[in-house]
N, CA, C and O atoms as a GROMACS GRO file, in nm:
protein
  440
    1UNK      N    1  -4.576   4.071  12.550
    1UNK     CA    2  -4.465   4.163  12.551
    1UNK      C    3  -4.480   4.264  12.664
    1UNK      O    4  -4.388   4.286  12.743
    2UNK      N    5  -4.618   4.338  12.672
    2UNK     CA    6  -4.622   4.352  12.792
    2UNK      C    7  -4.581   4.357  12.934
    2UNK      O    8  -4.525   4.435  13.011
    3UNK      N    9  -4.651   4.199  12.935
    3UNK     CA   10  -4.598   4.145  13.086
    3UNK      C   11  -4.502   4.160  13.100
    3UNK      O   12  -4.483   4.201  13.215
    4UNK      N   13  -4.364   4.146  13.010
    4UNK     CA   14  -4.234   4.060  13.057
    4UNK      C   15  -4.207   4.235  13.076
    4UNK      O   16  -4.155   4.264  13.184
    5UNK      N   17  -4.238   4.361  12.977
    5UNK     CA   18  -4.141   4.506  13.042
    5UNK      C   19  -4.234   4.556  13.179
    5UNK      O   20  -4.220   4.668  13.229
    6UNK      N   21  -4.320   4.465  13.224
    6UNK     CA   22  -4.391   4.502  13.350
    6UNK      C   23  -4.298   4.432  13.456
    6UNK      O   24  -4.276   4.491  13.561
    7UNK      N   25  -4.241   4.303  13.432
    7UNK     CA   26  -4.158   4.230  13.483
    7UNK      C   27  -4.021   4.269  13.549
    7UNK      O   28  -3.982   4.266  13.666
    8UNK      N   29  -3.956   4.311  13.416
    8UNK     CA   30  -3.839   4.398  13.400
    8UNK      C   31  -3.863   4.530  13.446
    8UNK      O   32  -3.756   4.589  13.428
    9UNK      N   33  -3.940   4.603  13.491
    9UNK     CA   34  -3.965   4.686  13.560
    9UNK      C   35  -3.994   4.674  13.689
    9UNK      O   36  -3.917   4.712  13.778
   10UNK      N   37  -4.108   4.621  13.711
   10UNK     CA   38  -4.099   4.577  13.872
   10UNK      C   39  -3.940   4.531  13.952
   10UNK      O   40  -3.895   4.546  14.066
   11UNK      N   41  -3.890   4.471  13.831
   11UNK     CA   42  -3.766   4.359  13.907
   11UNK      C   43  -3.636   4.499  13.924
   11UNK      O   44  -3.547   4.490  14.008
   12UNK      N   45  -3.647   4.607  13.842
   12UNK     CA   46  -3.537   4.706  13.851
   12UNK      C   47  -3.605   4.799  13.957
   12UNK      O   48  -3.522   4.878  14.001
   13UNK      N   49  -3.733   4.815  14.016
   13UNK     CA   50  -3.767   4.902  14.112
   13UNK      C   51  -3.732   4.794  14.240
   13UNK      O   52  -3.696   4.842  14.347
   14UNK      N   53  -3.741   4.688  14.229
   14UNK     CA   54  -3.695   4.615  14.391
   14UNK      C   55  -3.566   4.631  14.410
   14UNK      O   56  -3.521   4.652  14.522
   15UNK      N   57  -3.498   4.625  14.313
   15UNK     CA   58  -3.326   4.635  14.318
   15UNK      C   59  -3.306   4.743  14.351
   15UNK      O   60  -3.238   4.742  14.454
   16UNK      N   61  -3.341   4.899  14.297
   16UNK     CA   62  -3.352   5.016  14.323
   16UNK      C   63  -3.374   5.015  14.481
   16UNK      O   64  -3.284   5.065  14.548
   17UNK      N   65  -3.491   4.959  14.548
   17UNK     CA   66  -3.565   5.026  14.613
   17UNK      C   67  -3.449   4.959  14.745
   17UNK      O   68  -3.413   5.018  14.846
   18UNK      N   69  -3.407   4.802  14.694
   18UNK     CA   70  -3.317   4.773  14.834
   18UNK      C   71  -3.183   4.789  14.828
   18UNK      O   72  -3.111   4.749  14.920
   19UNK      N   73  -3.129   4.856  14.707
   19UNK     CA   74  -2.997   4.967  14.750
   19UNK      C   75  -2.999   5.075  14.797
   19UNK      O   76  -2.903   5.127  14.855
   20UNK      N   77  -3.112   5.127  14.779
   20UNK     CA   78  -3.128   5.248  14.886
   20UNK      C   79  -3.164   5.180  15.023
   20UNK      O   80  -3.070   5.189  15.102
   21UNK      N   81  -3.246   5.132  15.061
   21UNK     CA   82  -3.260   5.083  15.190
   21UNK      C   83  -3.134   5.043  15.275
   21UNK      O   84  -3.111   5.066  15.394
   22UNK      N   85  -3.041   4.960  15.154
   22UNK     CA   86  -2.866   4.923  15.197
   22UNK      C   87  -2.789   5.029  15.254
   22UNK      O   88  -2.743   5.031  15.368
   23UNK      N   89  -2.777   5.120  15.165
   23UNK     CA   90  -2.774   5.249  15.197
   23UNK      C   91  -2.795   5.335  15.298
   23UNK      O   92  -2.711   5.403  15.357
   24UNK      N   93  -2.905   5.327  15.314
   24UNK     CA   94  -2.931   5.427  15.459
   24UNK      C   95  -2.910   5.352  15.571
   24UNK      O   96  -2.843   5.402  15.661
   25UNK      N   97  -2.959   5.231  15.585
   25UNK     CA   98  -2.888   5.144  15.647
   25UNK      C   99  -2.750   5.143  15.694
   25UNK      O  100  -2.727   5.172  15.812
   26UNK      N  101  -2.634   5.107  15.597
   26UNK     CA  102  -2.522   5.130  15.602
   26UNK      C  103  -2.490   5.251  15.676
   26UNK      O  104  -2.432   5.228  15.782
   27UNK      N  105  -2.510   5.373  15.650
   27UNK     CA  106  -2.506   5.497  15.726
   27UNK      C  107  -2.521   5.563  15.813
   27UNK      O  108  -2.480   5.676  15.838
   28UNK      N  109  -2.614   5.461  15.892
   28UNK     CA  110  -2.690   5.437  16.010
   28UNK      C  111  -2.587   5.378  16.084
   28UNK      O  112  -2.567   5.425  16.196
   29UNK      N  113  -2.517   5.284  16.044
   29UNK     CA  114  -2.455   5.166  16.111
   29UNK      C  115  -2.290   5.222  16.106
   29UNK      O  116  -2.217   5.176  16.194
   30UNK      N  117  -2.241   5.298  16.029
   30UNK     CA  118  -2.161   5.346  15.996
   30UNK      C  119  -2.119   5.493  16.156
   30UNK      O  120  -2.046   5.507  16.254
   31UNK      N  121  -2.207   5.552  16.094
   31UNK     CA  122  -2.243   5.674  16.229
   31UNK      C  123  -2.254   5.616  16.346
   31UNK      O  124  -2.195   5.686  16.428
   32UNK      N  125  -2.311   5.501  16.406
   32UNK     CA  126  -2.337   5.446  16.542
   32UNK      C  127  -2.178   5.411  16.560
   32UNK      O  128  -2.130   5.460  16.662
   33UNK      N  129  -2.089   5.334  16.480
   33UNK     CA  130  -1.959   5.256  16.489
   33UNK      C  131  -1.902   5.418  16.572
   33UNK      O  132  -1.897   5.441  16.693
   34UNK      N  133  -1.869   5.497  16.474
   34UNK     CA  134  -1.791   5.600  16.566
   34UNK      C  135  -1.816   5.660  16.674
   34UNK      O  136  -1.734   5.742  16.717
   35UNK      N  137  -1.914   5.638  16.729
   35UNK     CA  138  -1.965   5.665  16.892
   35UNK      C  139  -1.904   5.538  16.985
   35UNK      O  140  -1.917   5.560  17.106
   36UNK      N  141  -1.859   5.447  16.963
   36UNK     CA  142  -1.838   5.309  16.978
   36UNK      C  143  -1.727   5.376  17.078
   36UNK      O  144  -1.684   5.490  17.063
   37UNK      N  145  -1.685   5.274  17.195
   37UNK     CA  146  -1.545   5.309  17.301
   37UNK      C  147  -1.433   5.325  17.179
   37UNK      O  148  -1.460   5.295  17.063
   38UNK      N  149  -1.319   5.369  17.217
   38UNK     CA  150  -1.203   5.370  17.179
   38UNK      C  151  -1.122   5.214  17.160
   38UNK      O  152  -1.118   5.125  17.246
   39UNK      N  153  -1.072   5.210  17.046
   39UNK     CA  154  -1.013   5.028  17.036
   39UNK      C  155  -0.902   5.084  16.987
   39UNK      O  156  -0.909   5.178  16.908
   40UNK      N  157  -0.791   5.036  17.026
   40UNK     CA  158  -0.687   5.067  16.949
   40UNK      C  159  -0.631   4.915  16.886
   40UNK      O  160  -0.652   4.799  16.921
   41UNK      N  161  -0.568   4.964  16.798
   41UNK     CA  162  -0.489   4.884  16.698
   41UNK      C  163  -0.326   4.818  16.761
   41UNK      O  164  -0.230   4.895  16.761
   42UNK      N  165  -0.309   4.668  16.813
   42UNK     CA  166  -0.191   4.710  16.846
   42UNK      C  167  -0.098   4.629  16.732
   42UNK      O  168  -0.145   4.524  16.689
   43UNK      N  169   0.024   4.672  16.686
   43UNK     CA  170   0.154   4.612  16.567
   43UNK      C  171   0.280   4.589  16.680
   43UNK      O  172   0.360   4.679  16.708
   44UNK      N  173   0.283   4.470  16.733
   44UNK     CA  174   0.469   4.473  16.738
   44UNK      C  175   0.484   4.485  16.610
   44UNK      O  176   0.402   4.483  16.518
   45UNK      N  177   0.638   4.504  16.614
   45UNK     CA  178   0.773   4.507  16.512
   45UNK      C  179   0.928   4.482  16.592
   45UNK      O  180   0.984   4.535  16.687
   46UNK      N  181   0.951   4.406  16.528
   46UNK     CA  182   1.054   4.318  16.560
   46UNK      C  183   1.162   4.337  16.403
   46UNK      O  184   1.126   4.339  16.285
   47UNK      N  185   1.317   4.349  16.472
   47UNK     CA  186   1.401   4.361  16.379
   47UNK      C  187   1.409   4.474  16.266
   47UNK      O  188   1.422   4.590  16.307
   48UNK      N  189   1.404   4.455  16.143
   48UNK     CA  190   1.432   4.554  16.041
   48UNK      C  191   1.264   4.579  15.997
   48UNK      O  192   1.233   4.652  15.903
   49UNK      N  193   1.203   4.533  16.049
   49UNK     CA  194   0.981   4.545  16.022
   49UNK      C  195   0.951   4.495  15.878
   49UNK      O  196   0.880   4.549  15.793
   50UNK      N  197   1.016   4.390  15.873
   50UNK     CA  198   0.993   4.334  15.736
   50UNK      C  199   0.820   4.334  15.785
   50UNK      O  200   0.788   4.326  15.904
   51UNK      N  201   0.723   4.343  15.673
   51UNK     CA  202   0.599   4.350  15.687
   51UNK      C  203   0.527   4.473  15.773
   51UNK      O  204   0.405   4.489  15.778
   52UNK      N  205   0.614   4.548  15.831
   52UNK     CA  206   0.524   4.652  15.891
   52UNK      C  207   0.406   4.726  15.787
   52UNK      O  208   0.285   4.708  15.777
   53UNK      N  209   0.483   4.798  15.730
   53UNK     CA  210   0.412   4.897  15.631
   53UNK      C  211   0.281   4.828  15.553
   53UNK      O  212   0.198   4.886  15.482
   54UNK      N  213   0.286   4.704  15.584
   54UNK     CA  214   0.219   4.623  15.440
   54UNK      C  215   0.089   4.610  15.609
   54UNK      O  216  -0.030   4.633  15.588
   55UNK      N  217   0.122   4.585  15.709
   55UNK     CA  218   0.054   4.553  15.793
   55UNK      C  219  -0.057   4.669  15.863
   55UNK      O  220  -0.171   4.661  15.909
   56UNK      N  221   0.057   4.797  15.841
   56UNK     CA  222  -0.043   4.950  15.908
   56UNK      C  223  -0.131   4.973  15.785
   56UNK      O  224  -0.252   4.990  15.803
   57UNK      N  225  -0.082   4.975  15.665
   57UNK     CA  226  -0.181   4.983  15.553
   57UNK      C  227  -0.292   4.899  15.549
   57UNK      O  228  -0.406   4.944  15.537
   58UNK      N  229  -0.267   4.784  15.559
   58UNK     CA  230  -0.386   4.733  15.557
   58UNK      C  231  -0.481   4.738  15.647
   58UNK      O  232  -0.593   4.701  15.610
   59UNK      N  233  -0.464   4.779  15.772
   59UNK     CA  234  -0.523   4.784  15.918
   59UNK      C  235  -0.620   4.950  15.904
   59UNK      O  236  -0.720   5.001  15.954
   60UNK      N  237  -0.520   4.982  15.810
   60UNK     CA  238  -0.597   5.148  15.787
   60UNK      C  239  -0.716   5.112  15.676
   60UNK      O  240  -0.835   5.123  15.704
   61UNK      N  241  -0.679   5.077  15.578
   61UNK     CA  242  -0.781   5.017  15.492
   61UNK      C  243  -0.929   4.960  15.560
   61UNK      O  244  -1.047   4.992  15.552
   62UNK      N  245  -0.830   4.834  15.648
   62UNK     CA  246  -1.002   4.841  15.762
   62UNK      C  247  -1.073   4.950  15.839
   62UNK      O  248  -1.192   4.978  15.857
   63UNK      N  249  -0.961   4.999  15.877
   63UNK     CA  250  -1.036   5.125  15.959
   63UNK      C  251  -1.095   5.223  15.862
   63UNK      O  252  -1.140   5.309  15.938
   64UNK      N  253  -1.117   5.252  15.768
   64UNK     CA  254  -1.141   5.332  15.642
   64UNK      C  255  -1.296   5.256  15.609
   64UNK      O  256  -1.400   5.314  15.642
   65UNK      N  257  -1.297   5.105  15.532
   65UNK     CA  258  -1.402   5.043  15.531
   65UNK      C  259  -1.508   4.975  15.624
   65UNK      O  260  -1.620   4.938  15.589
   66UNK      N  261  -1.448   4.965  15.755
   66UNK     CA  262  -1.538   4.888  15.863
   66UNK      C  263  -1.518   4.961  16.020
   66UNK      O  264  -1.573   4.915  16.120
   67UNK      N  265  -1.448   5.054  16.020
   67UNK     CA  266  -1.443   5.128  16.135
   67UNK      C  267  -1.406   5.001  16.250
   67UNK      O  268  -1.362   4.888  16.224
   68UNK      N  269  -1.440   5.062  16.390
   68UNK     CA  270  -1.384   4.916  16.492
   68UNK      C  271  -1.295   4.981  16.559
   68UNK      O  272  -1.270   4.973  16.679
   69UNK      N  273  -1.254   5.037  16.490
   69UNK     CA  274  -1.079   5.081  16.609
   69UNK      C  275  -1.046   5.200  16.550
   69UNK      O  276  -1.067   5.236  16.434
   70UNK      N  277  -0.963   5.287  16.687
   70UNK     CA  278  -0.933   5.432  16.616
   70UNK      C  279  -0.816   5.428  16.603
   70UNK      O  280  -0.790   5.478  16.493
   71UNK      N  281  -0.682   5.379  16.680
   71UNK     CA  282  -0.588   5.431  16.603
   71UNK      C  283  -0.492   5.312  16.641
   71UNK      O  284  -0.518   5.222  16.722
   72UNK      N  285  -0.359   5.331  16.556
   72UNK     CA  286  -0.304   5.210  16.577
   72UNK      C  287  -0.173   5.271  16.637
   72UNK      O  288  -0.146   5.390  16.622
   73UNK      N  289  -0.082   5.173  16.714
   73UNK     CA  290  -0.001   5.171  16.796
   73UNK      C  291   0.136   5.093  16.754
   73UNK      O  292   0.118   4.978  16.794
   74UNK      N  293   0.250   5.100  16.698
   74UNK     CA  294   0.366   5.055  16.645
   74UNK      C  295   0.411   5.014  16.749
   74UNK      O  296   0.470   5.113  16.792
   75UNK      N  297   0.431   4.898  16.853
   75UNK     CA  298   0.495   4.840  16.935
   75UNK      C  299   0.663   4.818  16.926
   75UNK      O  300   0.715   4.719  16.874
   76UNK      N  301   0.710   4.891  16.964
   76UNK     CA  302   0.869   4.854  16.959
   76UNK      C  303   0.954   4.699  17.030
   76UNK      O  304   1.017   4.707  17.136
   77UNK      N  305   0.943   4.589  16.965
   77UNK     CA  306   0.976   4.438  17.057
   77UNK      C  307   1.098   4.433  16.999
   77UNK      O  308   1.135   4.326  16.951
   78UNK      N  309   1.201   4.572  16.991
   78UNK     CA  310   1.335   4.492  16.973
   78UNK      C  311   1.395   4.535  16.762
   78UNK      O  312   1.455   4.461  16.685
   79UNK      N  313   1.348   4.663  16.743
   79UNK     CA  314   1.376   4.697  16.615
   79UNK      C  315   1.504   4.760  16.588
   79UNK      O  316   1.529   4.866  16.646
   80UNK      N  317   1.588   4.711  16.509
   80UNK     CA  318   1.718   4.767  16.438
   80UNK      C  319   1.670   4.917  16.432
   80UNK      O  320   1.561   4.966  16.462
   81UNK      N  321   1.820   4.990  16.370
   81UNK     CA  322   1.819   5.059  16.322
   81UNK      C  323   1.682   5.120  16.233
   81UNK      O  324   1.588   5.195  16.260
   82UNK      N  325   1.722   5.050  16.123
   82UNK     CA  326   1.621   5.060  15.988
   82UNK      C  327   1.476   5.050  16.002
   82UNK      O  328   1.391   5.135  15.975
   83UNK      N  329   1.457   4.894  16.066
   83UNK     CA  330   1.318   4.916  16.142
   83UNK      C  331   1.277   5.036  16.204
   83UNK      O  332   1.180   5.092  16.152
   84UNK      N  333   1.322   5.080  16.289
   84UNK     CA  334   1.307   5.199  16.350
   84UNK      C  335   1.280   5.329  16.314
   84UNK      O  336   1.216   5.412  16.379
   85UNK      N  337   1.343   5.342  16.185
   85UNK     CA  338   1.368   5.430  16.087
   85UNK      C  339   1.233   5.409  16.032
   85UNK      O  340   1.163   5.501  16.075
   86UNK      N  341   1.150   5.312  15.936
   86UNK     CA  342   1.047   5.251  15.920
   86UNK      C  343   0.918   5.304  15.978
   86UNK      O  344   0.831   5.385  15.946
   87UNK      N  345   0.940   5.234  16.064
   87UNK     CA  346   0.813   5.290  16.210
   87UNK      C  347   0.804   5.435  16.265
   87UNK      O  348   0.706   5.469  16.331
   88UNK      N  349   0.918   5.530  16.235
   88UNK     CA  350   0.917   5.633  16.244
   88UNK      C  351   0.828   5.717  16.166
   88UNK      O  352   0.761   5.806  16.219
   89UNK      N  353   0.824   5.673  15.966
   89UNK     CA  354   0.786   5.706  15.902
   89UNK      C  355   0.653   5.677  15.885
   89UNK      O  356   0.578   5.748  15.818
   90UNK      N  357   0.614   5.559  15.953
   90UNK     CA  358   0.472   5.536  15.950
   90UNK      C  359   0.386   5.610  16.030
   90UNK      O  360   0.271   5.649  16.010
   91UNK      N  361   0.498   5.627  16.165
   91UNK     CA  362   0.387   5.712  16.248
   91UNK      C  363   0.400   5.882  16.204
   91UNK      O  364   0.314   5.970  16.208
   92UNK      N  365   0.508   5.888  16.172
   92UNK     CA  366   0.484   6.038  16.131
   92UNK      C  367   0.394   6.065  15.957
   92UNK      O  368   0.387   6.186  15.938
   93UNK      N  369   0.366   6.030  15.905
   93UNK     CA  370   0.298   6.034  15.748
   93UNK      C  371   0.158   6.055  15.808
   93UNK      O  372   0.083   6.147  15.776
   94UNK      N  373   0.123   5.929  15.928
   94UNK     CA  374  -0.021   5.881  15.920
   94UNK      C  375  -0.080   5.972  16.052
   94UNK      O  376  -0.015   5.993  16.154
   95UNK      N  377  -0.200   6.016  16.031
   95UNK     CA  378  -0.241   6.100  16.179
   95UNK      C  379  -0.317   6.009  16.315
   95UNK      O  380  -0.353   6.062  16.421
   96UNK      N  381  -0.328   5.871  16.283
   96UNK     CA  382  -0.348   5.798  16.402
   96UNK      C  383  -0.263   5.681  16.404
   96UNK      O  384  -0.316   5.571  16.426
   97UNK      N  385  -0.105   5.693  16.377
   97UNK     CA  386  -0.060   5.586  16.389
   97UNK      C  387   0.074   5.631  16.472
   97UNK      O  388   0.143   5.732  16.451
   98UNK      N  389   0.090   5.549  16.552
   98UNK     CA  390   0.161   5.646  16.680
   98UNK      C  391   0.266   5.486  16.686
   98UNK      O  392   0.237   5.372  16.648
   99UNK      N  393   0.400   5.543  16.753
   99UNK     CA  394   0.508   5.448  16.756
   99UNK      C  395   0.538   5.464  16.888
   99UNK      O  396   0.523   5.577  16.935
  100UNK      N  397   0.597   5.328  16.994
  100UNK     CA  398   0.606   5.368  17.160
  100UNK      C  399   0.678   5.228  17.197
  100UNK      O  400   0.650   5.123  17.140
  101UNK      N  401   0.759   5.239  17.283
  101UNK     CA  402   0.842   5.157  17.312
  101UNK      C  403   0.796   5.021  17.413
  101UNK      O  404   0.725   5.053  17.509
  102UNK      N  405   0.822   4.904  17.402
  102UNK     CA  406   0.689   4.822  17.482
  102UNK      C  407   0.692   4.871  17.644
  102UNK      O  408   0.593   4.855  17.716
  103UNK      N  409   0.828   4.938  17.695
  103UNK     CA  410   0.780   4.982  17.827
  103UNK      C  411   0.718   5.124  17.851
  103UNK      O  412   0.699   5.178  17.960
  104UNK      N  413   0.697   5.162  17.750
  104UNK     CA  414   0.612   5.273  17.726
  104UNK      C  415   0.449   5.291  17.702
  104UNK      O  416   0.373   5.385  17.720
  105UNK      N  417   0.427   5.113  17.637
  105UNK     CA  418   0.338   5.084  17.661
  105UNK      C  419   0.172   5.080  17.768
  105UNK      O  420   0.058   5.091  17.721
  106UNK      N  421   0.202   5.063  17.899
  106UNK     CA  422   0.122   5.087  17.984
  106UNK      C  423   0.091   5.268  17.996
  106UNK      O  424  -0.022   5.316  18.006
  107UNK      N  425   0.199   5.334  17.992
  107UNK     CA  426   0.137   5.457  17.992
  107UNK      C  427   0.062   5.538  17.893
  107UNK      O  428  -0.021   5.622  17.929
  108UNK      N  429   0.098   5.508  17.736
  108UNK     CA  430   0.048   5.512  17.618
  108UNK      C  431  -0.060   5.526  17.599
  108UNK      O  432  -0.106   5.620  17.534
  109UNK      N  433  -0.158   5.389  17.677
  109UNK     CA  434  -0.262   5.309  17.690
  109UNK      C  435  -0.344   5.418  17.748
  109UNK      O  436  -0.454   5.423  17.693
  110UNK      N  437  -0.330   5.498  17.832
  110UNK     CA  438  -0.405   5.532  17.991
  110UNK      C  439  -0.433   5.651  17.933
  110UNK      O  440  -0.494   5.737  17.996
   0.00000   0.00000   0.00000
């Protein structure tokens, strides 16, 4: 009986010991990412942006869990009204999500 809570002990201090190691690790790796160059995110949208919103959300979600890129860019390829309306709201709600017309593009960039 012994052995086996010597067992069960040893086996909960390795688990212990390499989530913390995960851990600091992670945080390490986490902190280095945001020193990383600048990446931006780029979204056309086309028409009324069926899928936009579903697309900046999720792109933020990555940027939230895995870092990589700082901010994202709403490409204008030709959006209605409504679309427009859309992409407006995304870039104004969110503080790195910026909306620009594709010939606006090259200067955006720079």
């Amino acid at each position: 009986m012994k052995l086996l809570q010597d067992g069960i002990i040893a086996m909960l201090s390795a688990v212990g010991l390499a989530t913390l190691l995960w851990l600091v690790v992670s945080a390490f790796l986490r902190f280095r990412r945001e020193m990383l160059c600048q990446v931006v995110a780029l979204v056309p949208a086309r028409g009324a942006a069926g899928g936009l919103e579903h697309a900046v959300r999720t792109l933020e979600q990555l940027r939230r869990d895995h870092g990589g890129f700082g901010s994202i860019v709403i490409v204008d390829c030709g959006l209605n009204e409504v679309g427009r309306q859309v992409a407006q709201l995304l870039a104004r709600d969110e503080r790195d999500v910026a909306l620009c017309a594709r010939e606006e593009l090259g200067d955006f960039l720079r």
